[in-house]
CSV table of C-alpha atoms in Angstrom, one decimal:
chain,number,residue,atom,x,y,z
F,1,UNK,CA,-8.3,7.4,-6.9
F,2,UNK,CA,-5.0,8.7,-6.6
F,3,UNK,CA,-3.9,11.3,-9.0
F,4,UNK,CA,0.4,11.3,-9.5
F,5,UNK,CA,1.3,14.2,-11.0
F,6,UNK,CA,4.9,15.1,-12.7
F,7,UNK,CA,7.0,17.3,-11.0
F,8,UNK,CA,8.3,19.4,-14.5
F,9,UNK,CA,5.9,20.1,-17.3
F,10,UNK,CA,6.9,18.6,-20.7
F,11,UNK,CA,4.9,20.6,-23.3
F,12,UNK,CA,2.2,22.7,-22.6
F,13,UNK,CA,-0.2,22.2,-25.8
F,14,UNK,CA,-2.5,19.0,-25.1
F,15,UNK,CA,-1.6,16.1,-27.7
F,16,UNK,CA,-5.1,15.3,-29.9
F,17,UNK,CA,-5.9,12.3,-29.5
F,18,UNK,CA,-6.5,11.8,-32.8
F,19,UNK,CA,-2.3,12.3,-33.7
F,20,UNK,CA,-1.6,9.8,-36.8
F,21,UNK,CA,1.7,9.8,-35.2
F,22,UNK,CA,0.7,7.6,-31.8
F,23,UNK,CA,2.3,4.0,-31.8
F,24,UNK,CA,-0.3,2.1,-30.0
F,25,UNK,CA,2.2,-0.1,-27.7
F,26,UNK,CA,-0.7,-2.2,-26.2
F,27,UNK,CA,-3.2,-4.5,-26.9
F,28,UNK,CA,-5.6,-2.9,-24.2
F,29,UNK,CA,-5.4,0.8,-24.7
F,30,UNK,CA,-8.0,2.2,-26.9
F,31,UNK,CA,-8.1,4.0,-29.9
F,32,UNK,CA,-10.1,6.8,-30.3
F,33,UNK,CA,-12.7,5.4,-32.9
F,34,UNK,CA,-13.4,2.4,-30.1
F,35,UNK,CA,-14.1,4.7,-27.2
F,36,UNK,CA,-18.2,6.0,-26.6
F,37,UNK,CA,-18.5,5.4,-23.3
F,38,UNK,CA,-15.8,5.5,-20.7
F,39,UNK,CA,-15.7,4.7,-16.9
F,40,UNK,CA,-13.3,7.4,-15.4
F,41,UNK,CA,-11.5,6.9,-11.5
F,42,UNK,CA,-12.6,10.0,-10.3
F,43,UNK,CA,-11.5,11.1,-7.1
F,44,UNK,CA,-12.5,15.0,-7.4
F,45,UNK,CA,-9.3,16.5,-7.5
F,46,UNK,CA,-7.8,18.5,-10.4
F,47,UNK,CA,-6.7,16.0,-12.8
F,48,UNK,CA,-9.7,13.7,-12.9
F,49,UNK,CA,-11.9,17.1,-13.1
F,50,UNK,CA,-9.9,18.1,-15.8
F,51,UNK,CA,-9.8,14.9,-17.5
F,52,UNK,CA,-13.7,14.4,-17.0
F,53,UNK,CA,-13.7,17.4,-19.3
F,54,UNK,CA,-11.2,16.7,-21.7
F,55,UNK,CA,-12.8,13.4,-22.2
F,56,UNK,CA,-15.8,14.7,-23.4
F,57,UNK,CA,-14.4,17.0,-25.9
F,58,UNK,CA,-11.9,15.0,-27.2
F,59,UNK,CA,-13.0,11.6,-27.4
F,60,UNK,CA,-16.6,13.1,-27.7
F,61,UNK,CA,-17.6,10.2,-25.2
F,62,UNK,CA,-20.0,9.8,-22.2
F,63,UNK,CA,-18.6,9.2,-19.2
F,64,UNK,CA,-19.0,7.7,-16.1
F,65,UNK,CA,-17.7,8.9,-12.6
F,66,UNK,CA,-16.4,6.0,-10.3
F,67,UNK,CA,-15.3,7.3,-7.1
F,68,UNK,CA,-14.3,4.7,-4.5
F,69,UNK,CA,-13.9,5.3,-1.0
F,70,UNK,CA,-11.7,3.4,1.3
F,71,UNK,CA,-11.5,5.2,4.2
F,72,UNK,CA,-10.0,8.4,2.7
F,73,UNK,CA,-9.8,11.0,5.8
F,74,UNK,CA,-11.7,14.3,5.7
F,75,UNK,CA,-13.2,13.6,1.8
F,76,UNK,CA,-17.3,14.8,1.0
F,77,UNK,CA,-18.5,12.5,-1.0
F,78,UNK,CA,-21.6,14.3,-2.0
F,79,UNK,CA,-19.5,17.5,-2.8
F,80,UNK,CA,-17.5,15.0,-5.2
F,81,UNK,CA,-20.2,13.3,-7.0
F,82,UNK,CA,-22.2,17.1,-7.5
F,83,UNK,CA,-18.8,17.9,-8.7
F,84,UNK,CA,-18.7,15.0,-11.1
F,85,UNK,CA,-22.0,15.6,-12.4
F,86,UNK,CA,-21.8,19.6,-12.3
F,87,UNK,CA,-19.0,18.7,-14.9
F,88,UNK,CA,-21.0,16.5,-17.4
F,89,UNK,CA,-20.8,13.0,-16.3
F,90,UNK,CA,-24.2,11.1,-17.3
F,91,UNK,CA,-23.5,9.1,-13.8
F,92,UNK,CA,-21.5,9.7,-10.7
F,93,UNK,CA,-21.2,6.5,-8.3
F,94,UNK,CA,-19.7,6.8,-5.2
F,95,UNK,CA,-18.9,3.4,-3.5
F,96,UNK,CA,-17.9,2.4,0.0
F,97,UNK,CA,-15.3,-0.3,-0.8
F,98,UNK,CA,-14.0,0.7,3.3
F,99,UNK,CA,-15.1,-3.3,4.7
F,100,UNK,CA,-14.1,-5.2,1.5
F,101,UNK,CA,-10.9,-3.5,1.7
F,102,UNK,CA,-10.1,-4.6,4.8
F,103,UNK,CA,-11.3,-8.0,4.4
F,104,UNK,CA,-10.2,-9.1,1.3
F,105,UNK,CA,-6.7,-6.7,1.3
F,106,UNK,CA,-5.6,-5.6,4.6
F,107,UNK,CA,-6.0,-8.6,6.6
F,108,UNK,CA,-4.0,-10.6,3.4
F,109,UNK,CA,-1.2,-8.2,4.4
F,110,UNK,CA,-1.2,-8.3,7.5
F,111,UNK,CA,-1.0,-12.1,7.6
F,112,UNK,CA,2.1,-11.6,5.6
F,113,UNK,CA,3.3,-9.0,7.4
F,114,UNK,CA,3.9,-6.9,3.9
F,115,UNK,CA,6.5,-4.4,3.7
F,116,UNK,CA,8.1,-3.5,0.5
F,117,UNK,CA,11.5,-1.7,1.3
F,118,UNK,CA,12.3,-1.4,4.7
F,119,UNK,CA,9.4,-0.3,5.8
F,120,UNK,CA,6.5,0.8,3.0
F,121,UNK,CA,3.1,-1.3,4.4
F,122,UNK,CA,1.9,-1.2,1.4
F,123,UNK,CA,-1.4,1.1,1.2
F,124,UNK,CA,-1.7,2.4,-2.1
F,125,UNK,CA,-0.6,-1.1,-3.7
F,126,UNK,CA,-3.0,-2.6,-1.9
F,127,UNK,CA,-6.2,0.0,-2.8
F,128,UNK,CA,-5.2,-0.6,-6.5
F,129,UNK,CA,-6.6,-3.6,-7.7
F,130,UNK,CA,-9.9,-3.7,-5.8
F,131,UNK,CA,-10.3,0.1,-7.7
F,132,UNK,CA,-9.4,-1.5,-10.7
F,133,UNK,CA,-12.2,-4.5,-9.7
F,134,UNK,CA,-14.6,-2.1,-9.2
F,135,UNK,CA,-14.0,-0.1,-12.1
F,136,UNK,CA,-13.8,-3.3,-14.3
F,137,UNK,CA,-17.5,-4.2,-12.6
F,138,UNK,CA,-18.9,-1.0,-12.7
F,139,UNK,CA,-17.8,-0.8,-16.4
F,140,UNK,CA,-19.9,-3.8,-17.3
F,141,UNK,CA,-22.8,-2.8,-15.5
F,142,UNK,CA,-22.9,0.8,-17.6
F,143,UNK,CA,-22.2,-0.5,-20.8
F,144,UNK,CA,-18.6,1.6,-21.0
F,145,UNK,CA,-16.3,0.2,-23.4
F,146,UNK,CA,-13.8,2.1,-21.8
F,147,UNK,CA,-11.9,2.6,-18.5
F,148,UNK,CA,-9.6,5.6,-17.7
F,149,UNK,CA,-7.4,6.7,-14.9
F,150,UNK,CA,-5.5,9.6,-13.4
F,151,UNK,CA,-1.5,8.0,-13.8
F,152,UNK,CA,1.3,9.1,-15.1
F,153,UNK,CA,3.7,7.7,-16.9
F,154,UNK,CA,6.8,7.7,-13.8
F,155,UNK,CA,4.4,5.7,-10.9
F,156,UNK,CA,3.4,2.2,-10.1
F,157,UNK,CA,-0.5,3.1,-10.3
F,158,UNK,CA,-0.2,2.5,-14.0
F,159,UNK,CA,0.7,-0.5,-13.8
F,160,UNK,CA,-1.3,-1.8,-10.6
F,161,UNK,CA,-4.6,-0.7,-12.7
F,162,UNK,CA,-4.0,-1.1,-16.3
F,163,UNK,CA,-2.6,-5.3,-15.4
F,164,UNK,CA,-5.7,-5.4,-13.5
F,165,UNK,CA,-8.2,-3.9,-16.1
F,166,UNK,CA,-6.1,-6.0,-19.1
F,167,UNK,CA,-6.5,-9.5,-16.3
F,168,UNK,CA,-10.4,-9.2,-15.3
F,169,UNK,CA,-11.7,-7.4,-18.7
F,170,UNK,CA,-9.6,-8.1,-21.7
F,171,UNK,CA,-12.6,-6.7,-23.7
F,172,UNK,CA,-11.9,-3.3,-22.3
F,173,UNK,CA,-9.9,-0.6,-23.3
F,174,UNK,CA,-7.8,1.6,-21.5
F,175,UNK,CA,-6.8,5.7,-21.7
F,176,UNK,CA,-4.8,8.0,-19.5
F,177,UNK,CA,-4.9,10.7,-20.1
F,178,UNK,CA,-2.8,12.4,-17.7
F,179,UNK,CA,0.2,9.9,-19.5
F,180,UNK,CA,-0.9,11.2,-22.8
F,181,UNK,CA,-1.3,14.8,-22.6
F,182,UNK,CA,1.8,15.2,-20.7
F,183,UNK,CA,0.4,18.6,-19.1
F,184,UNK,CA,1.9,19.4,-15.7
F,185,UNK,CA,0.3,21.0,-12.9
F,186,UNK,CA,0.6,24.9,-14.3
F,187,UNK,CA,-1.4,23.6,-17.3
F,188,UNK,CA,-3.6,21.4,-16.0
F,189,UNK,CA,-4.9,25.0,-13.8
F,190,UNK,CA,-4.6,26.6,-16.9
F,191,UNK,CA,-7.0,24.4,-18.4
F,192,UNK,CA,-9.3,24.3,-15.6
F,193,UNK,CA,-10.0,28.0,-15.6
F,194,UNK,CA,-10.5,28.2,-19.3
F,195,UNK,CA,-13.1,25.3,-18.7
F,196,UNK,CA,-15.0,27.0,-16.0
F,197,UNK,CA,-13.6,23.7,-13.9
F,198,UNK,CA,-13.8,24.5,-10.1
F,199,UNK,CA,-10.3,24.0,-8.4
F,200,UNK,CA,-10.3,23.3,-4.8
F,201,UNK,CA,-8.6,26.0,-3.3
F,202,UNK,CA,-8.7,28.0,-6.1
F,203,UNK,CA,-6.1,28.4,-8.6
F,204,UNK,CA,-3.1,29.9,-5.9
F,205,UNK,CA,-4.6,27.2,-3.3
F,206,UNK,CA,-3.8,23.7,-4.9
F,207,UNK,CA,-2.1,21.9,-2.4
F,208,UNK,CA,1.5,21.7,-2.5
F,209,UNK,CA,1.7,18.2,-2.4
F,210,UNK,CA,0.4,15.2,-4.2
F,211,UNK,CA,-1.6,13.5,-1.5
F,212,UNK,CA,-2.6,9.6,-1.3
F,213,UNK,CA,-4.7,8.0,1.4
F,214,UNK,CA,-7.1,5.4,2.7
F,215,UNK,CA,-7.4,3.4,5.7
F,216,UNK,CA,-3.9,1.9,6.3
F,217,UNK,CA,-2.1,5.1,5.5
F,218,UNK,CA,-1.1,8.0,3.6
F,219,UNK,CA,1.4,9.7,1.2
F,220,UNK,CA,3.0,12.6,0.1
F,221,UNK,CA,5.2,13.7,-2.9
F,222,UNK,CA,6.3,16.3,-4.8
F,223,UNK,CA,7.6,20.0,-3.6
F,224,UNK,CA,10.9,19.3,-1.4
F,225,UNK,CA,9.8,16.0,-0.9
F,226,UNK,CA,12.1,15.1,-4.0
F,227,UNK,CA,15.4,17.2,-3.1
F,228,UNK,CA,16.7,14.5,-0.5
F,229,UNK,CA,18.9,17.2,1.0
F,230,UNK,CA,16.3,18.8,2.5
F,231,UNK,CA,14.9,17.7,5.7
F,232,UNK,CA,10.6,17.3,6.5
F,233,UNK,CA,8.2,20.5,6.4
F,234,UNK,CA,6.6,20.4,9.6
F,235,UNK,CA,3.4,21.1,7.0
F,236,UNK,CA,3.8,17.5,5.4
F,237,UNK,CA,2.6,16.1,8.6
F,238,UNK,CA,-1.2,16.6,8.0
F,239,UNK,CA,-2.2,12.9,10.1
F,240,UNK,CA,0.4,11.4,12.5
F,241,UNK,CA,1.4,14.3,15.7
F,242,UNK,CA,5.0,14.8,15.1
F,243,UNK,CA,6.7,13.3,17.7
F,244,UNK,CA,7.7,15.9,19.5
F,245,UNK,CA,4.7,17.3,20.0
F,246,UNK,CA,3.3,13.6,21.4
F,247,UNK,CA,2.2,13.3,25.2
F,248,UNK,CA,5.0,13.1,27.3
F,249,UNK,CA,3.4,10.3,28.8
F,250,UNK,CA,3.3,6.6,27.2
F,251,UNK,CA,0.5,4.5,26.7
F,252,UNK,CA,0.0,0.6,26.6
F,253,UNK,CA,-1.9,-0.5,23.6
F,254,UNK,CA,-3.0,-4.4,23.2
F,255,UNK,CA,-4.0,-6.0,20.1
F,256,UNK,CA,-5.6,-9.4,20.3
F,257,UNK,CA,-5.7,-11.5,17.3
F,258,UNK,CA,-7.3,-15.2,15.9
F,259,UNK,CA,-5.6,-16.8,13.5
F,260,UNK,CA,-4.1,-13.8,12.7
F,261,UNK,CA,-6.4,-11.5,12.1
F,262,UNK,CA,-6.8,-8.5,14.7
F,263,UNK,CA,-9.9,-8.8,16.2
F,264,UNK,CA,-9.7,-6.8,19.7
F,265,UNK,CA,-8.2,-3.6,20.7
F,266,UNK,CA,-6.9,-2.5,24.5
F,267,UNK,CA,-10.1,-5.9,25.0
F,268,UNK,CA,-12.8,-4.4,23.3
F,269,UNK,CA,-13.8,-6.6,20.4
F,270,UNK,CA,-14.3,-4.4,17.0
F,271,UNK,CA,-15.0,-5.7,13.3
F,272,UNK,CA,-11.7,-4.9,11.3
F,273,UNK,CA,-12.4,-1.0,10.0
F,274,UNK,CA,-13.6,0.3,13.3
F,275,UNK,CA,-9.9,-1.7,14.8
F,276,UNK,CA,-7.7,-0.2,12.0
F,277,UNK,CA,-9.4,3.4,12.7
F,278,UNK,CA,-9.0,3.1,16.4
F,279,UNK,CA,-5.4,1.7,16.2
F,280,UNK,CA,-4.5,5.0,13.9
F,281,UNK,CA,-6.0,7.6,16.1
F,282,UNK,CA,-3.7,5.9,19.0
F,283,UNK,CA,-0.7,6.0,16.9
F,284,UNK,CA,-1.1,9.7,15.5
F,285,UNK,CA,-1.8,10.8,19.0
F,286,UNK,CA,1.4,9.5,20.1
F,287,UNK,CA,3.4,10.2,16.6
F,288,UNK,CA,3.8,7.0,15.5
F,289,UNK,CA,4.1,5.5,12.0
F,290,UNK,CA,6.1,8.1,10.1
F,291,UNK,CA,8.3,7.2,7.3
F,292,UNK,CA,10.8,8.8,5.4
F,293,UNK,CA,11.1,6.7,2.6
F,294,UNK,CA,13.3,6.1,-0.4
F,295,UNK,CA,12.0,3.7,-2.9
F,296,UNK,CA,12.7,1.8,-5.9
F,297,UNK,CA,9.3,1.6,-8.2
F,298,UNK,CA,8.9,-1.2,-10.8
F,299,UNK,CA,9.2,1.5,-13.6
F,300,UNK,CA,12.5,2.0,-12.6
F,301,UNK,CA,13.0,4.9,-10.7
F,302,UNK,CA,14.2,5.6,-7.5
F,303,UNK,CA,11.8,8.0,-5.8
F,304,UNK,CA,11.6,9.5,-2.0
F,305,UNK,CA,7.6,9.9,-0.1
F,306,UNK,CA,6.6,10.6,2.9
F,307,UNK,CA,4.6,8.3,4.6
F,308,UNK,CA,2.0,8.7,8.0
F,309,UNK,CA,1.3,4.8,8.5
F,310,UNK,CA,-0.2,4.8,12.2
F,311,UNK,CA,-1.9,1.8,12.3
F,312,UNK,CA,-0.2,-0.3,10.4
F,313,UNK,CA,2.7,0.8,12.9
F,314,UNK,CA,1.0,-0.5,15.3
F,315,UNK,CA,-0.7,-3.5,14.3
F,316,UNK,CA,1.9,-4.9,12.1
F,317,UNK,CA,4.9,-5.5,14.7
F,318,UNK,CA,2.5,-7.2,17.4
F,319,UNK,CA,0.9,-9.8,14.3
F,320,UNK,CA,4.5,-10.3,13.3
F,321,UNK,CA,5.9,-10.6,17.2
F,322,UNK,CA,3.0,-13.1,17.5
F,323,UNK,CA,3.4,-14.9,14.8
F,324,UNK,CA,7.0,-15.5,15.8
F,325,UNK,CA,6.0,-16.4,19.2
F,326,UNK,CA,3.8,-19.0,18.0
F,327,UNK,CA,6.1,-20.6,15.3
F,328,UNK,CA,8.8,-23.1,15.2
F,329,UNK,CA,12.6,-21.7,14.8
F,330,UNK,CA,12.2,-23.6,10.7
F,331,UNK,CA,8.6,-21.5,10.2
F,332,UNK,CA,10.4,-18.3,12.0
F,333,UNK,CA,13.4,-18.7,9.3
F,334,UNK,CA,11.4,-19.6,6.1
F,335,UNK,CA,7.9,-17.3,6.2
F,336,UNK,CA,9.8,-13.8,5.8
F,337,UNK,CA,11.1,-14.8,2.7
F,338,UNK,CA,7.6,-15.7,1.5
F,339,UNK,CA,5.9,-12.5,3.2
F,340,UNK,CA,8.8,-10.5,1.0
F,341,UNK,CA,7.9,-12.2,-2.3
F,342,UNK,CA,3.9,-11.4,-1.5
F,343,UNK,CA,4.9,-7.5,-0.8
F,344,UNK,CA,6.6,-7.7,-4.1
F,345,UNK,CA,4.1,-9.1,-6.0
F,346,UNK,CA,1.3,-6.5,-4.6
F,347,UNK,CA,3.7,-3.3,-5.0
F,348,UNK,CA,4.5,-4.5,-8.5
F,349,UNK,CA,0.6,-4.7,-9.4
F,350,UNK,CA,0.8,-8.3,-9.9
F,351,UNK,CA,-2.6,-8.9,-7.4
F,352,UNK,CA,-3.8,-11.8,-9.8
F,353,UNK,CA,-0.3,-13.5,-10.0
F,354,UNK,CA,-1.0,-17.2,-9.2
F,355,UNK,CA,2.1,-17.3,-7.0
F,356,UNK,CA,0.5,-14.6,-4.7
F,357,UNK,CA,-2.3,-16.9,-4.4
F,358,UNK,CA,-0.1,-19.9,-4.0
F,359,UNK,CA,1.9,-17.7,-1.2
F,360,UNK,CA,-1.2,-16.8,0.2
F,361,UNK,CA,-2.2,-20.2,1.3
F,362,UNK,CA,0.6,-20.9,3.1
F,363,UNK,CA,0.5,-17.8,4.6
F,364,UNK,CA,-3.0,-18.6,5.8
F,365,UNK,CA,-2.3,-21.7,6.7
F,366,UNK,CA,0.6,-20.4,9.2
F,367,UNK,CA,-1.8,-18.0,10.7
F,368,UNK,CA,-4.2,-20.5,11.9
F,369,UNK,CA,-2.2,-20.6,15.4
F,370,UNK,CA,-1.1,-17.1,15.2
F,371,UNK,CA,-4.0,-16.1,18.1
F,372,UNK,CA,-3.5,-14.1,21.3
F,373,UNK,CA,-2.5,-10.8,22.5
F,374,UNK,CA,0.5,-8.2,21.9
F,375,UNK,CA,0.9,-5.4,24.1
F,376,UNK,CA,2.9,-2.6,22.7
F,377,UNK,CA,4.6,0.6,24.0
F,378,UNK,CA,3.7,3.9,22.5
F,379,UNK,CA,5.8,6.8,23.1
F,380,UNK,CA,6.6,9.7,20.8
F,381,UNK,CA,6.7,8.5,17.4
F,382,UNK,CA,7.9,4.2,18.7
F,383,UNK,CA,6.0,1.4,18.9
F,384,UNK,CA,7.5,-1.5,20.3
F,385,UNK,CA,6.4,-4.4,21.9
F,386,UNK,CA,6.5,-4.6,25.8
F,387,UNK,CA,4.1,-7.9,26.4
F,388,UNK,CA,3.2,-11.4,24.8
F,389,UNK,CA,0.8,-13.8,25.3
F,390,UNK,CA,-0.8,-16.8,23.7
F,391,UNK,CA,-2.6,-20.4,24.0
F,392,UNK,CA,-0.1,-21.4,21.0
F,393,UNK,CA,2.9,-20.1,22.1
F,394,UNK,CA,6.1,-22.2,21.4
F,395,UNK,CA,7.2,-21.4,24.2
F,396,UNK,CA,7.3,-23.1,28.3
F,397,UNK,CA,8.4,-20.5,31.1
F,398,UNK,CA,10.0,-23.4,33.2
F,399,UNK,CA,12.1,-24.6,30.4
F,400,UNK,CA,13.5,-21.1,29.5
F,401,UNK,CA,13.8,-20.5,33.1
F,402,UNK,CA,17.7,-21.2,34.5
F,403,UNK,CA,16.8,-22.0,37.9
F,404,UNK,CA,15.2,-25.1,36.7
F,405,UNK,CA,16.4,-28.3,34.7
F,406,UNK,CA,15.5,-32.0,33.7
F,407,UNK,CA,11.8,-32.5,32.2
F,408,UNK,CA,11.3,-32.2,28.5
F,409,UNK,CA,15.6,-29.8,28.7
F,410,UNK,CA,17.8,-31.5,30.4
F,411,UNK,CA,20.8,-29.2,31.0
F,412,UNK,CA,23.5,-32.2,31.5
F,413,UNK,CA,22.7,-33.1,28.1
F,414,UNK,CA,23.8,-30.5,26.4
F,415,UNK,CA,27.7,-31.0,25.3
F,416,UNK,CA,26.4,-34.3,23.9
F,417,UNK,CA,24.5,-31.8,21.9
F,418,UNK,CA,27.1,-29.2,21.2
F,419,UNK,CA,29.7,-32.0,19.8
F,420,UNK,CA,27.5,-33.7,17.5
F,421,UNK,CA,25.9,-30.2,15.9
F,422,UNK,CA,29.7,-28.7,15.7
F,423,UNK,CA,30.8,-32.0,13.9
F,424,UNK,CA,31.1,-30.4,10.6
F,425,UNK,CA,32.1,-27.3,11.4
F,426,UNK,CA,35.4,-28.4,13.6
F,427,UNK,CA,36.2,-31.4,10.7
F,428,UNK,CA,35.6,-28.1,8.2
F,429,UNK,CA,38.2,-25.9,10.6
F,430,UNK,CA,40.7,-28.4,11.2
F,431,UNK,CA,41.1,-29.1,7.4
F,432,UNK,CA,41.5,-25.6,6.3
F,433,UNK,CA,44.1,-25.5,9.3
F,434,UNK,CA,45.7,-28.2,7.9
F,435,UNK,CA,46.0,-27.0,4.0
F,436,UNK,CA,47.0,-23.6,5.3
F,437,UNK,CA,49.9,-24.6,7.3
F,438,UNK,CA,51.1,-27.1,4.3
F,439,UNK,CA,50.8,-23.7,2.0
C-alpha cells in the first residue's frame, strides 16, 4: 500500500476523532461510534505503523493488517507482518496478489497500450483497485465494518480506493487517517518515538523520498522532486541504471505475443510475471524506462514524479508496433483514442466504470490478431523497435516493394486514384480562389 505523504505539515496536534466540529461530506466514511473493527492497507512503512496505532487508541477498535504484495522489489514480508502484529493488530495477512495482477490488470493495459500523459503506464492506478478488492474481501471475511488507508488528501490513491470500497461494499465505511490528522512527516516521527513504534531507518534514516512500486514500475516524490528547476539526484535512481552508466554495447530483445498478450521473451516461453520481471531487469541493465514526469491528477493539481518503468518500456512499444502492424489504416486511426479514454478512466480510479468495460471489449476484440514477434533495440536508456514480424500482418513485401507492380497494386492505376480522392479538396480550393479574387 502506498503511503503519499504532504510535503509541509499543517498543524502538528492530531485532530480527535471525536471533534463535534467534523462535517461528514460522505455517505461512506465512518463515524466514530460505527467503527469496531477496521481492515487497515498496511504496507509497513511509517504512516500505516503509525496509523495502526492511532487506530487503536482513538477509535478504540481492532484492527486488521492487509498487506498486499504485487511484486514490490526488495520488501520482507515476514518482517512486515511481525511488525504489524508487534504493534497490536489481532491479524496480519500478507497476500500475493503478484499473478492476478498481471492477469486481470496488466495484460488489460497492455492491450490498450495505457498511458496517461505522455508517457505514465499507469502502475499505481492500476494496483489500486485490486487493493481496494482485496481489502473489500478480506473485510468481509473478518467481520470489519471498516476499511482504512494511508492517503492524503492531494493524491489520486484516495480516490482510486475509497470509489472502489464505496462500488464493491457500500455497507462499509471508510477512514484516513493520514487525511484527517493532517500530521506531516516531522510529526508522524514524533509520534512514532513517543509510541515505542519502530521506524525503518531510525528516526534520521527515513527515506527522503516517498517511494511507490510493484511489478510494472516505480515512483518517487517529494524532496527536490517538486522544485521543477532542479534537475534528477543521481540517488532517485534506486531501479533503472542511469543511462550513462548502461553497457556501451546494445542488446536485441524480442517479445512474442498472442492475441496480444506477451507470452515469450528473446523465444523462451514464460507465464506473464516471470516475462514482466525478465523484461525489467533487461531494461534497468541498459537504463531504460525513466521518466521525468509532470502530471495533472484528478484532484486538481499539477504534480512532477519520477518514474523507473523498465518493462513497461519495453514491452509496451513492441504490443503497440504490433498491433499497428496487424491493423487496418481505419483500426490504426480510431483505437488510440479508445486506449486514451481507458488510461483515463484507470488513472481517475474509475476501474468499475461500465465504459471501461465497454472499451475493454473492443480492445480485446482488436487484440485477437495482434500475435507475433517485436524485436527492439536497447541501448542506454532507448528502446525502439528494430524488427517486426507476424502471421496477421497487413502488410505484403511485394506490394510495398517498387521494383514490382500489377497483382492486387497496380501502379498505372494510380492518377485514376489521386483525381477522384482529391475531388473535394480541388472543387474546395478553386472556390475559395474564386471568392478571394472577387473580394
Amino acid at each position: 500500500m502506498t503511503e503519499e505523504h504532504p510535503t509541509t505539515p499543517v498543524r502538528t496536534e492530531v485532530r480527535h476523532v471525536a471533534d463535534p466540529n467534523r462535517v461528514r461530506v460522505a455517505s461512506y466514511l465512518a463515524e466514530p461510534e460505527e467503527v469496531g473493527r477496521v481492515l487497515l492497507l498496511y504496507s509497513g512503512g511509517l504512516d500505516t505503523s503509525v496509523m495502526l496505532k492511532w487506530i487503536q487508541d482513538e477509535y478504540e477498535a481492532e484492527v486488521v493488517a492487509l498487506t498486499v504484495e504485487l511484486g514490490q522489489p526488495g520488501e520482507d514480508y515476514d518482517v512486515v507482518k511481525g511488525k504489524a502484529l508487534n504493534l497490536g493488530a489481532i491479524e496480519a495477512i500478507v497476500h500475493d496478489a503478484r499473478q492476478e495482477f498481471a492477469d486481470e490488470y496488466l495484460i488489460p493495459a497492455i492491450k490498450a497500450n495505457v498511458n496517461y500523459g505522455d508517457g505514465y503506464p499507469a502502475f499505481t492506478s492500476l494496483g489500486r483497485p485490486l487493493i481496494a478488492k482485496l481489502a473489500v474481501e478480506y473485510a468481509r471475511k473478518h467481520g470489519c465494518d471498516t476499511i482504512a488507508h494511508g492517503c492524503t488528501g492531494k493524491g489520486n490513491d484516495q480516490v482510486r480506493i475509497e470509489a472502489t470500497v464505496a462500488t464493491l461494499a457500500p455497507e462499509l465505511k471508510v477512514i484516513a487517517p493520514v487525511r484527517q490528522w493532517k500530521m506531516g512527516r516531522d510529526e508522524e516521527i514524533a509520534y512514532a518515538n513517543e509510541h515505542g513504534i519502530p521506524v525503518k531507518g531510525g528516526s534520521e534514516g527515513v527515506a527522503p523520498y516517498s517511494i511507490d512500486d510493484n511489478l510494472w514500475g516505480r515512483s518517487s516524490e517529494g524532496r527536490w522532486i517538486e522544485d521543477l528547476t532542479h534537475a534528477p539526484d543521481d540517488d532517485v535512481f534506486q531501479l533503472v541504471t542511469r543511462p550513462e552508466l548502461a553497457p556501451d554495447e546494445s542488446e536485441i530483445v524480442t517479445i512474442t505475443f498472442e492475441q496480444g498478450v506477451p507470452v515469450a521473451l528473446n523465444g523462451e516461453t514464460l507465464g506473464i510475471v516471470e516475462l514482466i520481471e525478465k523484461a525489467a531487469e533487461l531494461g534497468m541493465k541498459h537504463g531504460v524506462g525513466i521518466l521525468d514526469h509532470i502530471e495533472d491528477r484528478i484532484v486538481g493539481l499539477k504534480v512532477r514524479d519520477i518514474y523507473e518503468v523498465p518493462a513497461a518500456a519495453i514491452i509496451l512499444p513492441a504490443h503497440k508496433e504490433l498491433e499497428r502492424l496487424t491493423g487496418t489504416i481505419h483500426q490504426n486511426q480510431f483505437k488510440p483514442g479508445l486506449d486514451q479514454k481507458w488510461a483515463y478512466l484507470v488513472y481517475a480510479g474509475l476501474w468499475w466504470e461500465p465504459l471501461r468495460l465497454d472499451l475493454q471489449a473492443y480492445i480485446d476484440h482488436v487484440n485477437l490478431r495482434v500475435t507475433g514477434t517485436i524485436g527492439m533495440k536497447l541501448y542506454k536508456g532507448s528502446a525502439r523497435v528494430v524488427t517486426r514480424e507476424s502471421p496477421n500482418a497487413v502488410y505484403d513485401a511485394s506490394l510495398a516493394s517498387f521494383a514490382e507492380s500489377g497483382g492486387l497494386f497496380a501502379q498505372d492505376a494510380s492518377p485514376g486514384f489521386i483525381e477522384l480522392w482529391s475531388l473535394q479538396s480541388r472543387l474546395a480550393w478553386q472556390m475559395r480562389e474564386r471568392d478571394g479574387a472577387n473580394d
